[in-house]
Each structure stands twice: as C-alpha cells, then as structure tokens.
PDB file of C-alpha atoms and ligand atoms in Angstrom:
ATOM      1  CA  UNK A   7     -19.799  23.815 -37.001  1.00 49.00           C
ATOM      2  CA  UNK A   8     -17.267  20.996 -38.326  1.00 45.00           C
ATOM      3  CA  UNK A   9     -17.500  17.592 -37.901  1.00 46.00           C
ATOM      4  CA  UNK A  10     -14.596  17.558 -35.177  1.00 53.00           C
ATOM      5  CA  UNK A  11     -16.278  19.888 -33.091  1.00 64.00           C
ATOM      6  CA  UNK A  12     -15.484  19.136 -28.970  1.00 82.00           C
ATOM      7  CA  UNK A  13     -18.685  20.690 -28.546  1.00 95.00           C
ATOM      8  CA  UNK A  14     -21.614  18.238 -27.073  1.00 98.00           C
ATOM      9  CA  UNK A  15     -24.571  18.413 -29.305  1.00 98.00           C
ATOM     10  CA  UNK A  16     -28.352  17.746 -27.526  1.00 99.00           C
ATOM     11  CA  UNK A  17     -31.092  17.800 -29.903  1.00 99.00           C
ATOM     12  CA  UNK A  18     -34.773  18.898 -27.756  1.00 99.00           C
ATOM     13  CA  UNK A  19     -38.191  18.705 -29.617  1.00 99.00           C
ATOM     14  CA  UNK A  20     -41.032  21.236 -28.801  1.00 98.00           C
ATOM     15  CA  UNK A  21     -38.251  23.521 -27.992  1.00 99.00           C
ATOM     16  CA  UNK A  22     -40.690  26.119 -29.472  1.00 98.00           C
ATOM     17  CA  UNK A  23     -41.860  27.271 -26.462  1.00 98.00           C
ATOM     18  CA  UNK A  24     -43.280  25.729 -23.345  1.00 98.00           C
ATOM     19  CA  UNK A  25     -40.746  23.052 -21.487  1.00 98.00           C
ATOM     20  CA  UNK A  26     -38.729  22.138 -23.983  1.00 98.00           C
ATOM     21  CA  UNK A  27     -37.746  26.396 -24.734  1.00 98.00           C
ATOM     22  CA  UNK A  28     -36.620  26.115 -21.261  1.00 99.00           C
ATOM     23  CA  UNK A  29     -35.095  22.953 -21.544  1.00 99.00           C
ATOM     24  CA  UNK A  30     -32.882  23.810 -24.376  1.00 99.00           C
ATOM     25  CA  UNK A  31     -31.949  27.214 -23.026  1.00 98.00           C
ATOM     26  CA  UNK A  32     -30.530  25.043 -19.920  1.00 99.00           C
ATOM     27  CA  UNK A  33     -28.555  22.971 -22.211  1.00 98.00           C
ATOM     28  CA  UNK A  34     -27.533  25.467 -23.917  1.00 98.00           C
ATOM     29  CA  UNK A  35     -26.205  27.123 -20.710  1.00 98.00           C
ATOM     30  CA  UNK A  36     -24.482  23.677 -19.753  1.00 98.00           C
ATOM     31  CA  UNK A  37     -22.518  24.490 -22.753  1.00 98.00           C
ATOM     32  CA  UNK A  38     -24.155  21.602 -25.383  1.00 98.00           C
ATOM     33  CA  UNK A  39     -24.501  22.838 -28.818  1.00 98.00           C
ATOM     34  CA  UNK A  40     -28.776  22.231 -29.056  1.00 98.00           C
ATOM     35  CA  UNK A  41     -31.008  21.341 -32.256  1.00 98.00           C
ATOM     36  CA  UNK A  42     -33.948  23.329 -31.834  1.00 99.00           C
ATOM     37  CA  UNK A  43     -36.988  21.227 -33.976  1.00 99.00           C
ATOM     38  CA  UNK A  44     -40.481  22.150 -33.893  1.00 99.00           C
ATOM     39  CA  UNK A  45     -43.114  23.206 -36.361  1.00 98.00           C
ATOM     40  CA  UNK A  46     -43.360  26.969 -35.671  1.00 98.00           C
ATOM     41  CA  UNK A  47     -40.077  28.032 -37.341  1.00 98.00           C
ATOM     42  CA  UNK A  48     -40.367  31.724 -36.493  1.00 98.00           C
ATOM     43  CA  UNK A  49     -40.561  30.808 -32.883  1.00 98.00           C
ATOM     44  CA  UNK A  50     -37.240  28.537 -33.144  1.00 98.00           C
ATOM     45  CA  UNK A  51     -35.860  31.369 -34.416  1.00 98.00           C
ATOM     46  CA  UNK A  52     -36.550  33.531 -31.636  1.00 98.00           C
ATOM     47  CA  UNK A  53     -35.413  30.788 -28.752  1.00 98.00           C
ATOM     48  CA  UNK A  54     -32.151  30.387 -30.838  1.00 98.00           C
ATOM     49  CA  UNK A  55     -31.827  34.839 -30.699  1.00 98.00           C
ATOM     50  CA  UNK A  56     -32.253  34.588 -26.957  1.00 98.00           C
ATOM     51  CA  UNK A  57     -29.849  31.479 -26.429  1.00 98.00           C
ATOM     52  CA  UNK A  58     -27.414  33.152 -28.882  1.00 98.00           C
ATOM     53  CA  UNK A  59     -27.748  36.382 -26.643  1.00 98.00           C
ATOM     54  CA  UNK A  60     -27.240  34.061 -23.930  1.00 98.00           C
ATOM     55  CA  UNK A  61     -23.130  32.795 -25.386  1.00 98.00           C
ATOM     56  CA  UNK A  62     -24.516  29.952 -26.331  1.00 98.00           C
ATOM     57  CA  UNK A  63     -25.034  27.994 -29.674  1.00 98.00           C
ATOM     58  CA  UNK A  64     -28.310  26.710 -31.467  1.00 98.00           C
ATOM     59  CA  UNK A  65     -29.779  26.187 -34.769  1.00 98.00           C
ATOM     60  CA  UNK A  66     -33.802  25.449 -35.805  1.00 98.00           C
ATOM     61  CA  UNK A  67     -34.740  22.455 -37.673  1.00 98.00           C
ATOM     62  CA  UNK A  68     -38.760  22.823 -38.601  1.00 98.00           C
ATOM     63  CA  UNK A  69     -39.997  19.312 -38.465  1.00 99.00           C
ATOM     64  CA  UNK A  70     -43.386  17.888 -37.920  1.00 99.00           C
ATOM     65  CA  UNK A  71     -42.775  14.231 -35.568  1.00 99.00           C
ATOM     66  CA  UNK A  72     -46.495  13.358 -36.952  1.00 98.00           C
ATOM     67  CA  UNK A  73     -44.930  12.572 -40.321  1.00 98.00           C
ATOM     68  CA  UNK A  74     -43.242   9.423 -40.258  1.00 98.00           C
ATOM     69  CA  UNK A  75     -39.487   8.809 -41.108  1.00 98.00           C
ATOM     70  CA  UNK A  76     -39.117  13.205 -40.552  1.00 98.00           C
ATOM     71  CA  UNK A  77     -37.987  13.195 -37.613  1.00 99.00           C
ATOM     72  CA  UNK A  78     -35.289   9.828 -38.505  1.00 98.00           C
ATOM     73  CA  UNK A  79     -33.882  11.499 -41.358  1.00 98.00           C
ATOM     74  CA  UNK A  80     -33.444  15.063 -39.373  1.00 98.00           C
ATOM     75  CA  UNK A  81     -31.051  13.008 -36.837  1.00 98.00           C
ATOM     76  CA  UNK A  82     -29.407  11.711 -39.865  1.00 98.00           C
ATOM     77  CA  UNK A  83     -28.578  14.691 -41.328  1.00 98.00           C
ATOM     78  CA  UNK A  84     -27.921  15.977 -37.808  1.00 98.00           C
ATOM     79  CA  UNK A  85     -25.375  13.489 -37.244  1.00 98.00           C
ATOM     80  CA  UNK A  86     -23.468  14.270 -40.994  1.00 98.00           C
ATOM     81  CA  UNK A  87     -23.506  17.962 -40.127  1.00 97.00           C
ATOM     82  CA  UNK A  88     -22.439  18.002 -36.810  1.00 97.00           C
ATOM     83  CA  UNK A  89     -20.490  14.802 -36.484  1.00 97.00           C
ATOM     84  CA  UNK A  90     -21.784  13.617 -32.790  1.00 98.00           C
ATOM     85  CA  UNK A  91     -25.174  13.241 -30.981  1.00 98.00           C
ATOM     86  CA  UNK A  92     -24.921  13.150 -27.421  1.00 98.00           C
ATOM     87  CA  UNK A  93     -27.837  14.057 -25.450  1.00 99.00           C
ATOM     88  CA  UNK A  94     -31.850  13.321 -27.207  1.00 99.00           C
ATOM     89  CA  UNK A  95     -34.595  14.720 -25.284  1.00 99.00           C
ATOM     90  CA  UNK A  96     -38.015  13.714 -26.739  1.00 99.00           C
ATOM     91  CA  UNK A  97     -40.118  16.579 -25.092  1.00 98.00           C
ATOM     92  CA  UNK A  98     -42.640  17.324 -27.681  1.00 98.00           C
ATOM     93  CA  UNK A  99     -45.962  16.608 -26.923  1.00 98.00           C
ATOM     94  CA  UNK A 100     -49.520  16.815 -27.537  1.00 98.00           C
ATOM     95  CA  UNK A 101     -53.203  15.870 -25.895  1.00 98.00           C
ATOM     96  CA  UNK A 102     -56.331  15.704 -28.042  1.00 98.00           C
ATOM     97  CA  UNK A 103     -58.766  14.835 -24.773  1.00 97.00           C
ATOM     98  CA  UNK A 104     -62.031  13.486 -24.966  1.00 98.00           C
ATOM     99  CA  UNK A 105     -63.870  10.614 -22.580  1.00 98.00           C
ATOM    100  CA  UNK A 106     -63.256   7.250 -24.141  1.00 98.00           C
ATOM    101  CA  UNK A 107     -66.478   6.500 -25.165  1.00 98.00           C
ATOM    102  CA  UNK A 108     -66.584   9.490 -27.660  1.00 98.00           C
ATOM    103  CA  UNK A 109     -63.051   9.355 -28.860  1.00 98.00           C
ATOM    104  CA  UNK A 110     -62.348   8.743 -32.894  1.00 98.00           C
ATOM    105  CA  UNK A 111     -59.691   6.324 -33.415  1.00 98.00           C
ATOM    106  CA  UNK A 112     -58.147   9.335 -35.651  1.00 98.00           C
ATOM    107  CA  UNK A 113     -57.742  11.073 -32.264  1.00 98.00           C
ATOM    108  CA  UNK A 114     -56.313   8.329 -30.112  1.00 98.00           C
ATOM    109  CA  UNK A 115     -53.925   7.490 -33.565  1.00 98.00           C
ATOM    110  CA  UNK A 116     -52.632  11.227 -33.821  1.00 98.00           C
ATOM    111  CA  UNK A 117     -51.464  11.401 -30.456  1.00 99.00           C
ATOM    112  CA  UNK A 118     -49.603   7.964 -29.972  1.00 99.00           C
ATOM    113  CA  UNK A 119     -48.346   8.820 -33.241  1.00 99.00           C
ATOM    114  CA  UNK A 120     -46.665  12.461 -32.086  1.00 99.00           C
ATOM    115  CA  UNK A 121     -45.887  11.506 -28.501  1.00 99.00           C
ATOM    116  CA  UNK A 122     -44.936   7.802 -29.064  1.00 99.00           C
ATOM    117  CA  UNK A 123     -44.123   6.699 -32.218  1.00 99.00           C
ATOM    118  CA  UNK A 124     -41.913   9.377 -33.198  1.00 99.00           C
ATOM    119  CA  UNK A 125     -40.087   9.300 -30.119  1.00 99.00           C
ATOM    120  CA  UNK A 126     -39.406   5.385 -31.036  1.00 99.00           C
ATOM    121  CA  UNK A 127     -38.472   6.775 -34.367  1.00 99.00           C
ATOM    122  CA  UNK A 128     -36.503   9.711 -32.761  1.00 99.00           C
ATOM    123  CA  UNK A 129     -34.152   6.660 -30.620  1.00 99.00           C
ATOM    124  CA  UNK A 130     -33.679   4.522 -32.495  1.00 98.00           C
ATOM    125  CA  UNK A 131     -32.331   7.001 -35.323  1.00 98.00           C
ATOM    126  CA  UNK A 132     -30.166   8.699 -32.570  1.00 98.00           C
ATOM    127  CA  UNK A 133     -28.929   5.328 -30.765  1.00 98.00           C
ATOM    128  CA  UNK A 134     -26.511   4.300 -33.487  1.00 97.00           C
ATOM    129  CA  UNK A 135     -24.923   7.803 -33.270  1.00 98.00           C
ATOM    130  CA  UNK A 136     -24.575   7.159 -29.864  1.00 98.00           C
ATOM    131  CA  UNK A 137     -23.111   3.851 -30.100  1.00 98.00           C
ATOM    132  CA  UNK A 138     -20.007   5.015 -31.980  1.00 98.00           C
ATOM    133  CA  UNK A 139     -19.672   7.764 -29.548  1.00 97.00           C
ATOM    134  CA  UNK A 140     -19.786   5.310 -26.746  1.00 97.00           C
ATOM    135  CA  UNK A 141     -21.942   7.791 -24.648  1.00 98.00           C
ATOM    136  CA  UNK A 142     -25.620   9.164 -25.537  1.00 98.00           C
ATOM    137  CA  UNK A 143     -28.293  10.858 -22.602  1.00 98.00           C
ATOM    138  CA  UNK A 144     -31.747   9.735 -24.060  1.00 99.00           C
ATOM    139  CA  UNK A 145     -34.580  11.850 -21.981  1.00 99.00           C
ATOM    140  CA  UNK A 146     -37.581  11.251 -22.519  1.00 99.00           C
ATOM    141  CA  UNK A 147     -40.579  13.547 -21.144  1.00 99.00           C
ATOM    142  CA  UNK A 148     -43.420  11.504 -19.990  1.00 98.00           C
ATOM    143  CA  UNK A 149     -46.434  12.564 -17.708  1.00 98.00           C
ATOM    144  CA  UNK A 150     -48.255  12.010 -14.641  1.00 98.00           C
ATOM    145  CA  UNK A 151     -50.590  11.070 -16.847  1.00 98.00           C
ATOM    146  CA  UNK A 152     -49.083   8.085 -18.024  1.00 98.00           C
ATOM    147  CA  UNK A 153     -48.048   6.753 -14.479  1.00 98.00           C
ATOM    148  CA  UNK A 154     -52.051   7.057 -12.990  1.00 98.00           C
ATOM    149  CA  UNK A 155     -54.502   7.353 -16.199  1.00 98.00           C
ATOM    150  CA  UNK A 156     -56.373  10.590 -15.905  1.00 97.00           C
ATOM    151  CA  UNK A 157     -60.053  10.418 -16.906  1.00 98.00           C
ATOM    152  CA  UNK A 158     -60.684  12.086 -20.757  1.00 98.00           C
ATOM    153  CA  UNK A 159     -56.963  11.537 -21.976  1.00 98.00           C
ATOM    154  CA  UNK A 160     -56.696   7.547 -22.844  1.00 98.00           C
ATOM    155  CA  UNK A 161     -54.587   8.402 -25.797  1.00 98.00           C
ATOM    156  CA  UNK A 162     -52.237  10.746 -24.136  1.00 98.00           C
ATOM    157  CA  UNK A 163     -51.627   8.494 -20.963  1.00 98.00           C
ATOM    158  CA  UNK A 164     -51.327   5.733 -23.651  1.00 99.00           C
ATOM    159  CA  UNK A 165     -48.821   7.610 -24.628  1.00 99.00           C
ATOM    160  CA  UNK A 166     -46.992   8.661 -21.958  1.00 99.00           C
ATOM    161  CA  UNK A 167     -47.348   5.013 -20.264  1.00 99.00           C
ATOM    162  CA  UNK A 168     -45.573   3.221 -23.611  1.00 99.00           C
ATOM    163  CA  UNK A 169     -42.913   6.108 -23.221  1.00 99.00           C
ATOM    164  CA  UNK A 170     -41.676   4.438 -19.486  1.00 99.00           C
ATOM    165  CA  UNK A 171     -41.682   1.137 -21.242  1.00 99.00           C
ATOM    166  CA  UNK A 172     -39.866   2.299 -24.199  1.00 99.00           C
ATOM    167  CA  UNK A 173     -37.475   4.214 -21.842  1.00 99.00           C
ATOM    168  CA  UNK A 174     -36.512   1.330 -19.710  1.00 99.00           C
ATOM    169  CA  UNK A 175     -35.931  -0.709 -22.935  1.00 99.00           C
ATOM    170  CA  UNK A 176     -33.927   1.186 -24.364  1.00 99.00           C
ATOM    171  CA  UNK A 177     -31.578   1.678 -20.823  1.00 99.00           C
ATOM    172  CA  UNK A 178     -31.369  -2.451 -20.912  1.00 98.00           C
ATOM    173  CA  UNK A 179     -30.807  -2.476 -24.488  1.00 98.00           C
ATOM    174  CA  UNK A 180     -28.271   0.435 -24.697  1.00 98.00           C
ATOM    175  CA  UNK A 181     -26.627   0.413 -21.173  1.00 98.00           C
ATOM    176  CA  UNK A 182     -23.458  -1.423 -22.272  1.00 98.00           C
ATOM    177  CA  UNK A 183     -22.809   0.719 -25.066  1.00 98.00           C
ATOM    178  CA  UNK A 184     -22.439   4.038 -22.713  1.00 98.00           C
ATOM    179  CA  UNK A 185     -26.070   5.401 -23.330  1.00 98.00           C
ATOM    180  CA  UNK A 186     -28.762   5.797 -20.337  1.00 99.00           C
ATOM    181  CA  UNK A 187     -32.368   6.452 -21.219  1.00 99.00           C
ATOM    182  CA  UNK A 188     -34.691   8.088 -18.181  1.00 99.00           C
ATOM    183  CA  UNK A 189     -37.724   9.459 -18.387  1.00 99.00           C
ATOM    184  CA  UNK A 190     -39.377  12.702 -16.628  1.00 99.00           C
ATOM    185  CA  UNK A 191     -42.946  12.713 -15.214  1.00 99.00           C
ATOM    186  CA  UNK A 192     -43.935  16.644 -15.179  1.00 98.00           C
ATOM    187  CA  UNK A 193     -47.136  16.807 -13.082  1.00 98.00           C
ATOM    188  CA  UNK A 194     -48.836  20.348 -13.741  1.00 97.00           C
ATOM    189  CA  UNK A 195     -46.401  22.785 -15.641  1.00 98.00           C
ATOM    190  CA  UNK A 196     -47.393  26.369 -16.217  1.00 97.00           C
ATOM    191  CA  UNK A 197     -47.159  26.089 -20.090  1.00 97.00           C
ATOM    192  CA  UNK A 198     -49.902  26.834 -22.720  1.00 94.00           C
ATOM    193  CA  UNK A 199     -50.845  23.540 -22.345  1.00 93.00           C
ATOM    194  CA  UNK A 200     -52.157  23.997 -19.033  1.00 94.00           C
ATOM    195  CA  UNK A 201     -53.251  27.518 -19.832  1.00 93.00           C
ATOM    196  CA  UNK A 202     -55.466  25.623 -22.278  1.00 91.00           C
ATOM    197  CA  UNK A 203     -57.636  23.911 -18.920  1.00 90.00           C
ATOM    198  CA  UNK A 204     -58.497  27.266 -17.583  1.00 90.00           C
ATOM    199  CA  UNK A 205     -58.634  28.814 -14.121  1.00 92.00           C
ATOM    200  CA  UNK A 206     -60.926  26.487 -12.417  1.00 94.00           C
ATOM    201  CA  UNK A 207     -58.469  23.423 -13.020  1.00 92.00           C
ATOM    202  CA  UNK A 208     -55.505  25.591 -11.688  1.00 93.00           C
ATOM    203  CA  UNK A 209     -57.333  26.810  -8.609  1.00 95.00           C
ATOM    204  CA  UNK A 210     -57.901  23.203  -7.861  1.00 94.00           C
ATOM    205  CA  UNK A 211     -54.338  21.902  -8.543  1.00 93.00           C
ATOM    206  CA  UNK A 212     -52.817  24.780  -6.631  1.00 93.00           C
ATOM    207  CA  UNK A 213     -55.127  23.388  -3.232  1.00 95.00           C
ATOM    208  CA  UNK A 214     -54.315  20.095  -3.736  1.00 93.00           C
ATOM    209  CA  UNK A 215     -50.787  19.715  -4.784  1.00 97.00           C
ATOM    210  CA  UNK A 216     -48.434  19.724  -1.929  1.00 98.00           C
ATOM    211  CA  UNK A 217     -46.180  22.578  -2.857  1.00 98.00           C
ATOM    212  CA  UNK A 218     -49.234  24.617  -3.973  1.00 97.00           C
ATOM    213  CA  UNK A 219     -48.823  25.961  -6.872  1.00 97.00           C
ATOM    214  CA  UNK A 220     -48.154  24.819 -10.873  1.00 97.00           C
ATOM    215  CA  UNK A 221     -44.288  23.936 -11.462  1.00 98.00           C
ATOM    216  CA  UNK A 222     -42.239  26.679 -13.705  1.00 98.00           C
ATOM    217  CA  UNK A 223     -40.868  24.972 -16.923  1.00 98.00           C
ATOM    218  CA  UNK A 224     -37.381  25.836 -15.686  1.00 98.00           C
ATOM    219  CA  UNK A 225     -37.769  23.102 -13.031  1.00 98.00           C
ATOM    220  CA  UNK A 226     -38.617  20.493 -15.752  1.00 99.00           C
ATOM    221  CA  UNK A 227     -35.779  21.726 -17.450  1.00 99.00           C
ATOM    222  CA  UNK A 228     -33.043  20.968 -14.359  1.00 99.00           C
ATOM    223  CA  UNK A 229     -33.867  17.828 -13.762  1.00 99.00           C
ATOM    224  CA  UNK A 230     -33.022  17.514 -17.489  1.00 99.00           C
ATOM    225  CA  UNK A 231     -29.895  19.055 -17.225  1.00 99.00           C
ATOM    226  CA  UNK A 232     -28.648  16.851 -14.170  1.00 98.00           C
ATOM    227  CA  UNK A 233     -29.609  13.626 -16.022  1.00 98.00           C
ATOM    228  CA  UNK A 234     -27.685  14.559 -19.125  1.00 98.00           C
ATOM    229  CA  UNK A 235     -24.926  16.129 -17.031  1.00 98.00           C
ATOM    230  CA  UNK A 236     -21.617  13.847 -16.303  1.00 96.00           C
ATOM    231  CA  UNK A 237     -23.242  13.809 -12.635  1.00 97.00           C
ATOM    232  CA  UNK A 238     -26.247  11.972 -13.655  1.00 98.00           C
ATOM    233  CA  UNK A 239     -24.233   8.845 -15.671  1.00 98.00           C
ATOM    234  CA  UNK A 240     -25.168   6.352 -12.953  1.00 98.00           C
ATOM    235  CA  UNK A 241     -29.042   6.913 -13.542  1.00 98.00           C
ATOM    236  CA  UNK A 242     -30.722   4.981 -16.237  1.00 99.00           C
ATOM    237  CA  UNK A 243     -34.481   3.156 -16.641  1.00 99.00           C
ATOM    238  CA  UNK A 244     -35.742   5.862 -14.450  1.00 99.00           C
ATOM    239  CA  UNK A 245     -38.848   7.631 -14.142  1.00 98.00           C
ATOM    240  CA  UNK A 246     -38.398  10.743 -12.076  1.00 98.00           C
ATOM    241  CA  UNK A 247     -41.618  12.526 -10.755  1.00 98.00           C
ATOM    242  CA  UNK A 248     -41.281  16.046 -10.850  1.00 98.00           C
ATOM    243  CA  UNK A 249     -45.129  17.214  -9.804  1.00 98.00           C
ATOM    244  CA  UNK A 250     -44.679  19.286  -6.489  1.00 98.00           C
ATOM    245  CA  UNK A 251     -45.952  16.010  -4.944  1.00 98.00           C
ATOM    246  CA  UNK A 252     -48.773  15.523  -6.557  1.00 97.00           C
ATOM    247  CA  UNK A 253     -48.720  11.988  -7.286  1.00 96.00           C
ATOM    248  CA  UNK A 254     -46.721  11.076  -3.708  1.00 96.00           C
TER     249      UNK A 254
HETATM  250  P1  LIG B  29     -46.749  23.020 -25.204  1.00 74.34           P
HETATM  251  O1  LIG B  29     -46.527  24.326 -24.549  1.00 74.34           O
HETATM  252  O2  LIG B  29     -48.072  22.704 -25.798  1.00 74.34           O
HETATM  253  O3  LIG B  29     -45.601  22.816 -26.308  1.00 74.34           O
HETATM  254  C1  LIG B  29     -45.598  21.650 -27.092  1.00 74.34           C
HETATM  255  C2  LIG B  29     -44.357  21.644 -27.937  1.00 74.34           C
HETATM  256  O4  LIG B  29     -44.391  20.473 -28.767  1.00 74.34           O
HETATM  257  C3  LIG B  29     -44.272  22.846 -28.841  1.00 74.34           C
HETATM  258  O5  LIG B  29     -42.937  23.283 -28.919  1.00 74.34           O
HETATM  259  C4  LIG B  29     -44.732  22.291 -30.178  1.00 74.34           C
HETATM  260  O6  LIG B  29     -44.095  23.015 -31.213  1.00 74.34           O
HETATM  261  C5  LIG B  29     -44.237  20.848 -30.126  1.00 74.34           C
HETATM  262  N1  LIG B  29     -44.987  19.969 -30.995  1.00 74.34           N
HETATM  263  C6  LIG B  29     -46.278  19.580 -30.843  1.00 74.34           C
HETATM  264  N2  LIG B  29     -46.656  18.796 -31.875  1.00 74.34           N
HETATM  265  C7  LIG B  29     -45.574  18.677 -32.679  1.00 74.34           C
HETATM  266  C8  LIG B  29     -45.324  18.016 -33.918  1.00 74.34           C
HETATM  267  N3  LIG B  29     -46.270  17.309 -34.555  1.00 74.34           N
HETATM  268  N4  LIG B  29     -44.103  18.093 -34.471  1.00 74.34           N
HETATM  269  C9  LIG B  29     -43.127  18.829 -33.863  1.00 74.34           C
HETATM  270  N5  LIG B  29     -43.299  19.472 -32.697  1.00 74.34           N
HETATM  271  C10 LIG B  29     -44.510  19.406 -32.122  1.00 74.34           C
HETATM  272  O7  LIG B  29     -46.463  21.817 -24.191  1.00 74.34           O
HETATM  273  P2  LIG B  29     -45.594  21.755 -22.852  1.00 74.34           P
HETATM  274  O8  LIG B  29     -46.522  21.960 -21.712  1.00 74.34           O
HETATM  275  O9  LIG B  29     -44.364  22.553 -22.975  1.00 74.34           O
HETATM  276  O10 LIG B  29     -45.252  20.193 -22.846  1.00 74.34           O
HETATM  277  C11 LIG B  29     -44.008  19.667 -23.251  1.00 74.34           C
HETATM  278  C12 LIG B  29     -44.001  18.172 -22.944  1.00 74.34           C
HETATM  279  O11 LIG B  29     -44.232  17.969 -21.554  1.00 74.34           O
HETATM  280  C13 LIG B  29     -45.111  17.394 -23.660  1.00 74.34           C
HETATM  281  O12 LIG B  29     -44.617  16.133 -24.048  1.00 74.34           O
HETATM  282  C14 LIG B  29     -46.159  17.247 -22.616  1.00 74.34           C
HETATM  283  O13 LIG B  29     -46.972  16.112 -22.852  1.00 74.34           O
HETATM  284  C15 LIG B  29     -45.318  17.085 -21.374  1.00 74.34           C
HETATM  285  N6  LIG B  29     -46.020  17.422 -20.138  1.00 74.34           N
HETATM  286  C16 LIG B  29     -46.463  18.691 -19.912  1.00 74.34           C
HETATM  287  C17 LIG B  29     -47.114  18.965 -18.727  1.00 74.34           C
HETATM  288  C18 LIG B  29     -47.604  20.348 -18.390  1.00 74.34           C
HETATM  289  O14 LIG B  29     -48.225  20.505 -17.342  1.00 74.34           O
HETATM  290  N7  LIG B  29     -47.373  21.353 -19.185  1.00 74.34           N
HETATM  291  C19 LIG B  29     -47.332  17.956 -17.773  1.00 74.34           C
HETATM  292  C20 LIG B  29     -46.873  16.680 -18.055  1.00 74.34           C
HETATM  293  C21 LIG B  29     -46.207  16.422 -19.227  1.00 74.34           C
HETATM  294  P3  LIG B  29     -44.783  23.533 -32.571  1.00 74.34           P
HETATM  295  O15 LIG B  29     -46.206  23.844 -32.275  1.00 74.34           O
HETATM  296  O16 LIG B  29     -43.939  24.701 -32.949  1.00 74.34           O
HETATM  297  O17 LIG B  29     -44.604  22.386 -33.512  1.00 74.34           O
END
C-alpha cells in the first residue's frame, strides 16, 4: 500500500483470535485497511487468509505489548508504511488470577504491564498520527472487571479500571484535535479466555445474566465498529457495557 492510500487504516491487538479476530474481521468488512499484531504469527496469518477471502485487506505484525517501546515503534513504522492511522483498538489482554493475599508482585506487574501500560504506550504513539490527520477512533477494551472488582483478579481489574481513566483522558486531551477515545466493558465473552474458567462458571453466568447466555465475540466487535464508524463521532470518554446485563 502507498503512502497516499484513501484507504482508512485501524490497527487491533490480540487480533489472534478471540475478540479482537472478530473485531478486525468487522473492520475489515467496514472497509478499513487493519494491522493485525499479536504474538502467535501463524495465527495472524490465518485471520489475514480469511479477511483476504473476505475482499478485504490486512497484514500481521508479531509483537509482544509486554516488551516496552515494541509496540511504540510498530505504530511508527506503521505510520511510515502506510501513511495514516485512523482507528487504534487496544483489545489485547491478559489475567494471571490469584486472591490478593497470595499474589507475587511479578504477577500483578505482568498484567498492568500488557493490559495497561502498553496500551498508554500504544496512544500515545498513535495520537500524533492522529493529530495530523485531524481524526483518530481510539477504542479501548476494558472489562466488567474493572468497573466492579471481581474477587482473585486485583491486577486485571487494576487494569481494566486505569484503562477508563486513561480513556477519558485521552477524549479531554485529544477531543479538539478530531480524535475520540471510548472504552468497551465486555462482561462474559465466549473466548478461550472464558473457556479457561470451565463449565461450572458458565452454568452460573448463563442463570444469572439477564440475556442468559455468554456474549459471541462478534457482538464485542459491533459495538466497535459503530464507535469507529462516521456514526459514532459524537461519542467520546465513554464506557459502554456490553455484558447481556450483567452488571445493570
Ligand atoms: P483471548 O482469547 O485470551 O485472546 C487474547 C489476545 O491477546 C490474543 O490475541 C493474544 O495473542 C493477545 N495477547 C495476549 N498477550 C499479548 C502480548 N503480550 N502481546 C501481544 N498480544 C498479546 O482473550 P479475549 O477473551 O479475546 O479478550 C480480548 C480482550 O477482551 C482482553 O483485553 C480481555 O481482557 C477483554 N475481555 C474479555 C472478556 C471475555 O469474557 N472474554 C471479558 C471482558 C474483557 P497472542 O497469544 O497471539 O499474542
């Protein structure tokens, strides 16, 4: 692609496999050019086969968001290949649970580190990109988690809790130059994540959550599609729930 192309370009993290393969597949749909980065190259490759199969347009970028100044210099070179970034959706994610009492500090650093710091990293590299642009869609996926605590995961709500702070900061910061930041609250999302709870867990989220059952990844990924769509530029600071009513 050349540095002139019209073509909107939406980088996703964790696009992999779980909610943010589905969320880049969407984009990719909407017609954005997506950055595929992850770790697990040969499954990169495969979600770029299927969006490619699709009409649309990707490419992988293997990076690990645990290694500081990575994920920065990706955007970078991002932004020299492709000559625009318009739409930055920090999905990637992981938990390493434990009850507080019993949790290393190496445990609670690791994941701030992945689902926090590099997502600081990840916006602030992207923002200037945006600036010249005079338009940017920062998305940020947060949890549940982070809105109510959840016993055993004090680094992950942490986490997810600094990511509505950072969000709305960067929408007060940003707004005037034609960027809106939001975040999205997934509650429980059938991914391999939640596989990784077991069936007991489910049966008990699907009779207590009001809709029933776990959420599909696909429904994660519209709400990210209508907040980086032209129909969603009136929304910034914003943490929207998407949990089946979990949390309501
Ligand atoms: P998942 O299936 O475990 O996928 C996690 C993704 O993050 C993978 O693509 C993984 O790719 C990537 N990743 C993890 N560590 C990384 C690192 N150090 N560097 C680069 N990429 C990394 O998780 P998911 O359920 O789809 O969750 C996606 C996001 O939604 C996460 O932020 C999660 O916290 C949030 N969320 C999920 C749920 C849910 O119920 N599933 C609920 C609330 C919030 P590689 O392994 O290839 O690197």
């Amino acid at each position: 692609m050349s540095n002139d192309t019209p073509q909107k370009v939406a980088i996703v993290t964790g696009a992999s496999r779980g909610i943010g393969q589905a969320i880049a597949k969407k984009l990719a749909s909407d017609g954005f050019h997506v950055a595929l980065v992850a770790r697990d190259q040969e499954k990169l490759v495969l979600v770029q086969k299927e969006i490619e199969a699709d009409g649309g347009n990707a490419n992988t970028h293997v990076c690990d968001l645990a290694q500081r100044g990575d994920f920065g210099a990706l955007i970078d070179q991002l932004y020299a290949d492709l000559g625009r970034i318009d739409v930055l959706v920090n999905n990637a994610g992981m938990t390493r649970d434990g009850l507080m009492l019993r949790m290393s500090d190496e445990d609670f650093e690791d994941v701030i580190n992945v689902n926090l710091r590099s997502v600081f990293e990840g916006c602030r590299a992207a923002a200037r990109p945006m600036m010249r642009g005079r338009f940017g869609r920062i998305i940020n996926i947060t949890s549940v988690t982070g809105l109510s605590g959840n016993a055993g995961q004090a680094n992950y709500a942490a986490a997810k809790a600094g990511l509505v702070g950072l969000t709305k900061t960067i929408a007060k910061e940003f707004g005037s130059k034609g960027i809106t930041a939001n975040a999205i609250a997934p509650g429980f999302i059938e991914t391999d994540m939640t596989a990784a709870l077991g069936e007991e867990i489910r049966k008990g989220v699907e009779k207590s959550v009001p809709l029933r059952r776990y959420g599909q990844p696909e429904e994660i990924a519209c709400a990210v599609s209508f907040l980086a769509s032209d129909g969603g530029g009136y929304v910034t600071g914003q943490t929207l729930i998407v949990d089946g009513g979990l949390t309501c």
